[in-house]
């Protein structure tokens, strides 16, 4: 199972040719990876899983890990990547559904239908609620957008909570006078009434030159960086660029240091090494370019920390999201230092 997982997560080589069930791939790929790619294309194009023969030979062993009787799985909290979604559907031979909801909605707002083989969305609205998109002009999301309407996701109905306990102010911030709950998430409507989550309105802020930043979107991009276990992106209206605090993946950073011949006493010392910071920032830049981040969305300086963000140190919510105000206070010294270093570097550049 572990070997299969590592193999399927590799990048699919360019230049593949697909003709019905025939898949031509680079011979350097393993037999298993080629077969998985064949099954992935079959699932995507025909909506069916591999033959029962392969279930018996390969996938029943994987299904047995979960008892062998699982027919439907659901996922929430954060989106599944297309590769993971397709991989799970192939291996377990059942429906893998994505849903969307909040603590404040008691249950899901939307959920994929059983039998829906498409990916990249969170399904259609729960019959127990209404869902609408509200314009967010400061982020250029409107109901007039083409090809699909976009806006903040709002929900109303009996599943919506009545309010925060003894906190009328915060309650009024999320529930308007017409009883619509404003989720803070940005979505768009796909054909067939399916909802796709594309951005986050809450926690947005302005940089010094007026650009709006959605830090959680950027953090999700940088989460693909091999060095990063957790990431906190910061900016404000007094500075023109972003900085980040990164809780590193210890083994990945140590392996990199060994290849580079860098000596260190412990992980904390390695995190403070300028060469390590430069390597992580370079990898983040590469990931950002692949994700087509805009210029002002790129992090310009990074601080590496050995300790992860946890519930115990107050940096995570019970649902493992970064507590932004607490993280700002916790890393205030590091943030100040990064901006000072950027200012010094800018001042040292020769003027034309």
Tab-separated table of C-alpha atoms in Angstrom:
chain	number	residue	atom	x	y	z
A	1	UNK	CA	0.000	0.000	0.000
A	2	UNK	CA	2.768	2.423	0.901
A	3	UNK	CA	4.648	1.624	-2.305
A	4	UNK	CA	1.519	2.067	-4.399
A	5	UNK	CA	0.846	5.408	-2.722
A	6	UNK	CA	4.356	6.697	-3.376
A	7	UNK	CA	4.207	5.580	-6.981
A	8	UNK	CA	0.854	7.076	-7.908
A	9	UNK	CA	1.730	10.434	-6.360
A	10	UNK	CA	4.562	10.929	-8.837
A	11	UNK	CA	4.029	13.311	-11.737
A	12	UNK	CA	2.473	11.777	-14.830
A	13	UNK	CA	4.926	12.251	-17.708
A	14	UNK	CA	4.062	14.608	-20.537
A	15	UNK	CA	3.344	13.316	-23.991
A	16	UNK	CA	0.991	10.491	-23.024
A	17	UNK	CA	-1.273	9.148	-25.759
A	18	UNK	CA	-4.706	7.878	-24.802
A	19	UNK	CA	-6.786	5.793	-27.194
A	20	UNK	CA	-9.796	4.210	-25.520
A	21	UNK	CA	-8.222	1.817	-23.003
A	22	UNK	CA	-4.713	2.020	-24.504
A	23	UNK	CA	-2.236	4.193	-22.635
A	24	UNK	CA	1.273	4.772	-23.950
A	25	UNK	CA	3.688	5.985	-21.304
A	26	UNK	CA	7.397	6.202	-20.755
A	27	UNK	CA	8.872	2.703	-20.296
A	28	UNK	CA	10.832	3.968	-17.292
A	29	UNK	CA	7.616	4.016	-15.268
A	30	UNK	CA	6.877	0.902	-13.286
A	31	UNK	CA	4.346	-1.617	-14.517
A	32	UNK	CA	2.076	-0.841	-11.588
A	33	UNK	CA	2.155	2.881	-12.232
A	34	UNK	CA	1.315	2.335	-15.899
A	35	UNK	CA	-1.570	0.091	-14.940
A	36	UNK	CA	-2.889	2.595	-12.427
A	37	UNK	CA	-2.787	5.289	-15.087
A	38	UNK	CA	-4.768	3.040	-17.431
A	39	UNK	CA	-7.391	2.474	-14.755
A	40	UNK	CA	-7.478	6.180	-13.944
A	41	UNK	CA	-8.281	7.019	-17.556
A	42	UNK	CA	-10.901	4.263	-17.724
A	43	UNK	CA	-12.567	5.612	-14.592
A	44	UNK	CA	-12.436	9.182	-15.894
A	45	UNK	CA	-13.725	8.468	-19.409
A	46	UNK	CA	-16.157	5.599	-18.822
A	47	UNK	CA	-17.157	5.964	-15.192
A	48	UNK	CA	-16.277	2.409	-14.291
A	49	UNK	CA	-13.600	0.763	-12.167
A	50	UNK	CA	-11.075	-1.865	-13.282
A	51	UNK	CA	-12.362	-5.365	-13.996
A	52	UNK	CA	-13.272	-7.762	-11.145
A	53	UNK	CA	-10.141	-9.743	-12.012
A	54	UNK	CA	-7.927	-6.884	-10.869
A	55	UNK	CA	-10.117	-6.398	-7.815
A	56	UNK	CA	-9.421	-9.995	-6.849
A	57	UNK	CA	-5.697	-9.882	-7.633
A	58	UNK	CA	-4.804	-6.444	-6.278
A	59	UNK	CA	-7.456	-4.204	-4.815
A	60	UNK	CA	-9.293	-6.589	-2.512
A	61	UNK	CA	-6.153	-6.662	-0.375
A	62	UNK	CA	-6.306	-2.887	-0.073
A	63	UNK	CA	-10.042	-2.934	0.649
A	64	UNK	CA	-9.387	-5.476	3.390
A	65	UNK	CA	-7.392	-2.838	5.272
A	66	UNK	CA	-10.735	-1.153	6.008
A	67	UNK	CA	-12.677	-4.356	6.586
A	68	UNK	CA	-13.569	-5.097	2.964
A	69	UNK	CA	-17.132	-3.766	3.120
A	70	UNK	CA	-16.684	-0.035	2.502
A	71	UNK	CA	-18.907	1.237	-0.315
A	72	UNK	CA	-18.883	5.002	0.215
A	73	UNK	CA	-16.317	7.391	1.688
A	74	UNK	CA	-16.764	11.105	2.249
A	75	UNK	CA	-14.195	13.838	2.706
A	76	UNK	CA	-14.391	17.374	4.036
A	77	UNK	CA	-12.461	20.134	5.848
A	78	UNK	CA	-10.016	20.586	2.956
A	79	UNK	CA	-10.166	19.600	-0.718
A	80	UNK	CA	-8.845	16.320	-2.056
A	81	UNK	CA	-6.426	16.668	-4.936
A	82	UNK	CA	-7.660	15.078	-8.195
A	83	UNK	CA	-4.866	12.480	-8.043
A	84	UNK	CA	-5.837	11.393	-4.527
A	85	UNK	CA	-9.539	11.272	-5.402
A	86	UNK	CA	-8.942	9.079	-8.461
A	87	UNK	CA	-6.461	6.884	-6.597
A	88	UNK	CA	-8.942	6.190	-3.802
A	89	UNK	CA	-11.737	5.425	-6.256
A	90	UNK	CA	-9.551	2.922	-8.082
A	91	UNK	CA	-8.194	1.215	-4.978
A	92	UNK	CA	-11.424	0.940	-3.001
A	93	UNK	CA	-13.842	0.542	-5.900
A	94	UNK	CA	-16.484	2.677	-4.214
A	95	UNK	CA	-17.838	6.193	-4.253
A	96	UNK	CA	-15.533	8.879	-2.872
A	97	UNK	CA	-17.616	11.966	-2.145
A	98	UNK	CA	-16.540	15.475	-1.213
A	99	UNK	CA	-18.743	17.664	0.911
A	100	UNK	CA	-18.657	21.191	2.254
A	101	UNK	CA	-19.900	22.468	5.577
A	102	UNK	CA	-18.993	24.256	8.785
A	103	UNK	CA	-19.478	23.819	12.510
A	104	UNK	CA	-22.031	26.636	12.207
A	105	UNK	CA	-24.121	24.647	9.708
A	106	UNK	CA	-24.475	21.481	11.835
A	107	UNK	CA	-23.921	19.291	8.763
A	108	UNK	CA	-22.988	19.640	5.093
A	109	UNK	CA	-24.087	22.600	2.986
A	110	UNK	CA	-23.307	20.670	-0.193
A	111	UNK	CA	-22.371	17.068	-0.994
A	112	UNK	CA	-21.507	15.143	-4.148
A	113	UNK	CA	-24.095	12.649	-5.367
A	114	UNK	CA	-23.426	8.920	-5.182
A	115	UNK	CA	-22.333	7.840	-8.655
A	116	UNK	CA	-20.893	11.245	-9.587
A	117	UNK	CA	-17.461	10.510	-11.097
A	118	UNK	CA	-16.484	14.138	-11.720
A	119	UNK	CA	-13.890	15.840	-9.520
A	120	UNK	CA	-12.934	19.345	-8.427
A	121	UNK	CA	-16.190	20.350	-6.739
A	122	UNK	CA	-18.137	19.760	-3.510
A	123	UNK	CA	-21.469	18.765	-4.980
A	124	UNK	CA	-24.957	20.237	-4.928
A	125	UNK	CA	-26.804	22.003	-2.085
A	126	UNK	CA	-28.278	20.061	0.813
A	127	UNK	CA	-32.105	20.063	0.453
A	128	UNK	CA	-32.265	21.351	4.038
A	129	UNK	CA	-30.793	24.738	3.109
A	130	UNK	CA	-30.609	27.464	0.495
A	131	UNK	CA	-27.260	28.485	-0.968
A	132	UNK	CA	-26.366	31.665	-2.828
A	133	UNK	CA	-23.248	33.563	-3.909
A	134	UNK	CA	-22.817	37.211	-2.905
A	135	UNK	CA	-20.603	39.627	-4.839
A	136	UNK	CA	-17.200	40.455	-3.344
A	137	UNK	CA	-16.139	43.437	-5.481
A	138	UNK	CA	-12.885	44.069	-3.611
A	139	UNK	CA	-11.698	40.645	-4.761
A	140	UNK	CA	-13.260	40.956	-8.243
A	141	UNK	CA	-15.798	38.172	-7.690
A	142	UNK	CA	-19.328	38.879	-8.983
A	143	UNK	CA	-22.455	37.111	-10.185
A	144	UNK	CA	-21.741	38.524	-13.642
A	145	UNK	CA	-18.413	36.702	-13.967
A	146	UNK	CA	-17.890	34.519	-17.027
A	147	UNK	CA	-18.026	31.644	-17.667
A	148	UNK	CA	-19.374	30.998	-14.152
A	149	UNK	CA	-20.888	33.245	-11.443
A	150	UNK	CA	-18.587	33.719	-8.447
A	151	UNK	CA	-18.960	35.145	-4.960
A	152	UNK	CA	-19.041	34.519	-1.220
A	153	UNK	CA	-20.967	31.386	-0.282
A	154	UNK	CA	-23.983	32.095	1.929
A	155	UNK	CA	-26.421	29.545	3.354
A	156	UNK	CA	-29.820	29.760	5.043
A	157	UNK	CA	-32.149	27.174	6.539
A	158	UNK	CA	-32.924	25.024	9.596
A	159	UNK	CA	-29.411	23.526	9.656
A	160	UNK	CA	-27.854	26.949	10.392
A	161	UNK	CA	-26.927	27.613	14.015
A	162	UNK	CA	-28.721	30.298	16.024
A	163	UNK	CA	-25.590	32.139	17.101
A	164	UNK	CA	-22.422	32.072	19.158
A	165	UNK	CA	-22.988	31.546	22.875
A	166	UNK	CA	-23.188	34.906	24.653
A	167	UNK	CA	-21.492	36.655	21.713
A	168	UNK	CA	-24.061	38.735	19.874
A	169	UNK	CA	-21.429	40.874	18.162
A	170	UNK	CA	-19.698	37.965	16.448
A	171	UNK	CA	-23.063	36.409	15.619
A	172	UNK	CA	-24.144	39.554	13.764
A	173	UNK	CA	-20.865	39.491	11.844
A	174	UNK	CA	-21.697	36.153	10.218
A	175	UNK	CA	-25.530	36.093	10.116
A	176	UNK	CA	-27.207	39.018	8.348
A	177	UNK	CA	-30.676	40.479	8.895
A	178	UNK	CA	-32.179	38.024	6.388
A	179	UNK	CA	-30.744	35.008	8.285
A	180	UNK	CA	-28.065	34.251	5.688
A	181	UNK	CA	-24.872	32.776	7.119
A	182	UNK	CA	-21.817	34.312	5.424
A	183	UNK	CA	-19.228	31.544	5.296
A	184	UNK	CA	-16.217	33.613	4.240
A	185	UNK	CA	-15.488	31.124	1.443
A	186	UNK	CA	-15.551	32.065	-2.230
A	187	UNK	CA	-17.222	29.694	-4.662
A	188	UNK	CA	-18.502	29.405	-8.202
A	189	UNK	CA	-21.436	27.563	-9.719
A	190	UNK	CA	-20.572	24.832	-12.193
A	191	UNK	CA	-23.058	23.386	-14.696
A	192	UNK	CA	-25.573	21.121	-13.005
A	193	UNK	CA	-25.705	23.220	-9.851
A	194	UNK	CA	-22.427	21.939	-8.451
A	195	UNK	CA	-20.402	24.208	-6.174
A	196	UNK	CA	-16.644	24.684	-6.432
A	197	UNK	CA	-14.606	26.359	-3.655
A	198	UNK	CA	-11.988	28.678	-5.151
A	199	UNK	CA	-10.868	31.183	-2.522
A	200	UNK	CA	-11.304	32.561	0.972
A	201	UNK	CA	-12.704	35.971	1.896
A	202	UNK	CA	-12.040	35.869	5.627
A	203	UNK	CA	-8.599	36.971	6.759
A	204	UNK	CA	-7.951	38.962	3.582
A	205	UNK	CA	-5.781	42.035	4.012
A	206	UNK	CA	-4.219	44.797	1.944
A	207	UNK	CA	-0.566	45.346	1.193
A	208	UNK	CA	0.937	48.823	1.132
A	209	UNK	CA	0.223	49.283	-2.580
A	210	UNK	CA	-3.422	48.260	-2.271
A	211	UNK	CA	-3.339	44.625	-3.404
A	212	UNK	CA	-5.767	42.320	-1.603
A	213	UNK	CA	-4.242	39.127	-0.219
A	214	UNK	CA	-6.023	35.892	0.727
A	215	UNK	CA	-3.288	34.238	2.828
A	216	UNK	CA	-4.979	30.864	3.233
A	217	UNK	CA	-5.097	30.418	-0.533
A	218	UNK	CA	-1.351	31.130	-0.727
A	219	UNK	CA	-0.603	28.826	2.213
A	220	UNK	CA	-2.453	26.016	0.456
A	221	UNK	CA	-0.234	26.511	-2.589
A	222	UNK	CA	2.967	26.496	-0.557
A	223	UNK	CA	1.798	23.398	1.341
A	224	UNK	CA	2.929	21.426	-1.724
A	225	UNK	CA	6.541	22.407	-1.036
A	226	UNK	CA	8.526	19.359	0.080
A	227	UNK	CA	10.220	21.268	2.909
A	228	UNK	CA	7.000	22.577	4.449
A	229	UNK	CA	4.945	20.878	7.145
A	230	UNK	CA	2.999	24.032	8.063
A	231	UNK	CA	3.079	27.598	6.814
A	232	UNK	CA	1.930	30.987	8.106
A	233	UNK	CA	1.897	33.764	5.486
A	234	UNK	CA	1.864	37.326	6.790
A	235	UNK	CA	1.508	40.798	5.343
A	236	UNK	CA	0.020	44.162	6.264
A	237	UNK	CA	-0.776	47.598	4.871
A	238	UNK	CA	2.590	48.984	6.004
A	239	UNK	CA	4.633	46.656	3.807
A	240	UNK	CA	4.563	45.938	0.087
A	241	UNK	CA	5.336	42.210	0.199
A	242	UNK	CA	4.625	38.989	2.055
A	243	UNK	CA	6.762	37.023	4.486
A	244	UNK	CA	6.234	33.552	5.929
A	245	UNK	CA	7.032	31.407	8.937
A	246	UNK	CA	7.521	27.764	7.984
A	247	UNK	CA	7.454	24.747	10.276
A	248	UNK	CA	9.748	22.422	8.372
A	249	UNK	CA	9.543	18.743	7.477
A	250	UNK	CA	12.536	17.612	9.587
A	251	UNK	CA	13.622	14.584	7.566
A	252	UNK	CA	13.373	16.390	4.235
A	253	UNK	CA	15.475	19.300	5.469
A	254	UNK	CA	18.030	16.968	7.053
A	255	UNK	CA	18.328	14.959	3.828
A	256	UNK	CA	18.893	18.165	1.876
A	257	UNK	CA	21.581	19.264	4.361
A	258	UNK	CA	23.357	15.909	4.036
A	259	UNK	CA	23.450	16.236	0.249
A	260	UNK	CA	24.808	19.771	0.554
A	261	UNK	CA	27.414	18.743	3.123
A	262	UNK	CA	26.084	21.177	5.716
A	263	UNK	CA	27.082	20.485	9.324
A	264	UNK	CA	24.722	21.299	12.196
A	265	UNK	CA	24.200	20.362	15.824
A	266	UNK	CA	20.417	20.153	15.859
A	267	UNK	CA	17.373	20.966	13.728
A	268	UNK	CA	16.997	24.403	15.290
A	269	UNK	CA	20.501	25.365	14.159
A	270	UNK	CA	19.840	24.015	10.669
A	271	UNK	CA	16.657	26.081	10.437
A	272	UNK	CA	18.653	29.237	11.172
A	273	UNK	CA	21.193	28.522	8.409
A	274	UNK	CA	20.817	31.095	5.572
A	275	UNK	CA	21.460	28.350	3.012
A	276	UNK	CA	18.491	26.381	4.321
A	277	UNK	CA	16.252	29.437	4.163
A	278	UNK	CA	17.386	30.132	0.604
A	279	UNK	CA	16.687	26.538	-0.468
A	280	UNK	CA	13.198	26.569	1.021
A	281	UNK	CA	12.395	29.961	-0.502
A	282	UNK	CA	13.612	28.781	-3.915
A	283	UNK	CA	11.351	25.727	-3.726
A	284	UNK	CA	8.438	27.921	-2.667
A	285	UNK	CA	9.082	30.183	-5.663
A	286	UNK	CA	9.006	27.170	-7.960
A	287	UNK	CA	5.727	25.936	-6.476
A	288	UNK	CA	4.267	29.444	-6.725
A	289	UNK	CA	5.128	29.693	-10.412
A	290	UNK	CA	3.527	26.328	-11.116
A	291	UNK	CA	0.363	27.532	-9.360
A	292	UNK	CA	0.493	30.832	-11.290
A	293	UNK	CA	0.516	33.033	-8.220
A	294	UNK	CA	0.541	36.726	-9.010
A	295	UNK	CA	3.760	38.629	-8.350
A	296	UNK	CA	2.598	40.214	-5.110
A	297	UNK	CA	1.425	36.807	-3.809
A	298	UNK	CA	4.973	35.430	-3.684
A	299	UNK	CA	6.655	35.308	-0.283
A	300	UNK	CA	9.856	37.372	-0.271
A	301	UNK	CA	11.387	36.182	3.008
A	302	UNK	CA	10.997	33.116	5.171
A	303	UNK	CA	11.783	32.054	8.736
A	304	UNK	CA	12.201	28.341	9.403
A	305	UNK	CA	11.161	26.886	12.748
A	306	UNK	CA	11.764	23.396	14.091
A	307	UNK	CA	8.669	23.272	16.303
A	308	UNK	CA	5.334	22.519	14.591
A	309	UNK	CA	2.203	24.599	15.067
A	310	UNK	CA	0.060	22.745	17.621
A	311	UNK	CA	-2.994	23.056	19.814
A	312	UNK	CA	-0.683	23.092	22.821
A	313	UNK	CA	1.270	26.176	21.738
A	314	UNK	CA	-1.957	27.940	20.795
A	315	UNK	CA	-1.257	28.248	17.074
A	316	UNK	CA	-3.942	25.857	15.796
A	317	UNK	CA	-7.703	25.612	16.144
A	318	UNK	CA	-9.307	22.259	17.053
A	319	UNK	CA	-9.806	21.739	13.294
A	320	UNK	CA	-6.063	22.328	12.747
A	321	UNK	CA	-6.327	25.709	11.060
A	322	UNK	CA	-3.767	28.399	11.886
A	323	UNK	CA	-4.932	30.959	14.459
A	324	UNK	CA	-3.774	34.052	12.631
A	325	UNK	CA	-3.864	36.658	15.426
A	326	UNK	CA	-2.067	34.279	17.778
A	327	UNK	CA	0.507	33.364	15.127
A	328	UNK	CA	1.143	37.037	14.431
A	329	UNK	CA	1.842	37.674	18.126
A	330	UNK	CA	3.842	34.460	18.586
A	331	UNK	CA	6.153	35.236	15.656
A	332	UNK	CA	6.189	39.034	16.033
A	333	UNK	CA	9.972	39.160	16.467
A	334	UNK	CA	10.606	36.981	13.416
A	335	UNK	CA	8.205	39.035	11.282
A	336	UNK	CA	9.890	42.293	12.287
A	337	UNK	CA	13.310	40.816	11.536
A	338	UNK	CA	12.287	39.612	8.071
A	339	UNK	CA	10.900	42.992	7.046
A	340	UNK	CA	14.001	44.740	8.404
A	341	UNK	CA	16.238	42.431	6.367
A	342	UNK	CA	14.194	43.058	3.228
A	343	UNK	CA	14.453	46.806	3.798
A	344	UNK	CA	18.219	46.574	4.289
A	345	UNK	CA	18.567	44.531	1.108
A	346	UNK	CA	16.497	47.057	-0.827
A	347	UNK	CA	18.560	49.956	0.526
A	348	UNK	CA	21.800	48.213	-0.432
A	349	UNK	CA	20.811	47.903	-4.079
A	350	UNK	CA	22.521	50.395	-6.369
A	351	UNK	CA	20.209	53.167	-7.504
A	352	UNK	CA	19.882	53.725	-11.239
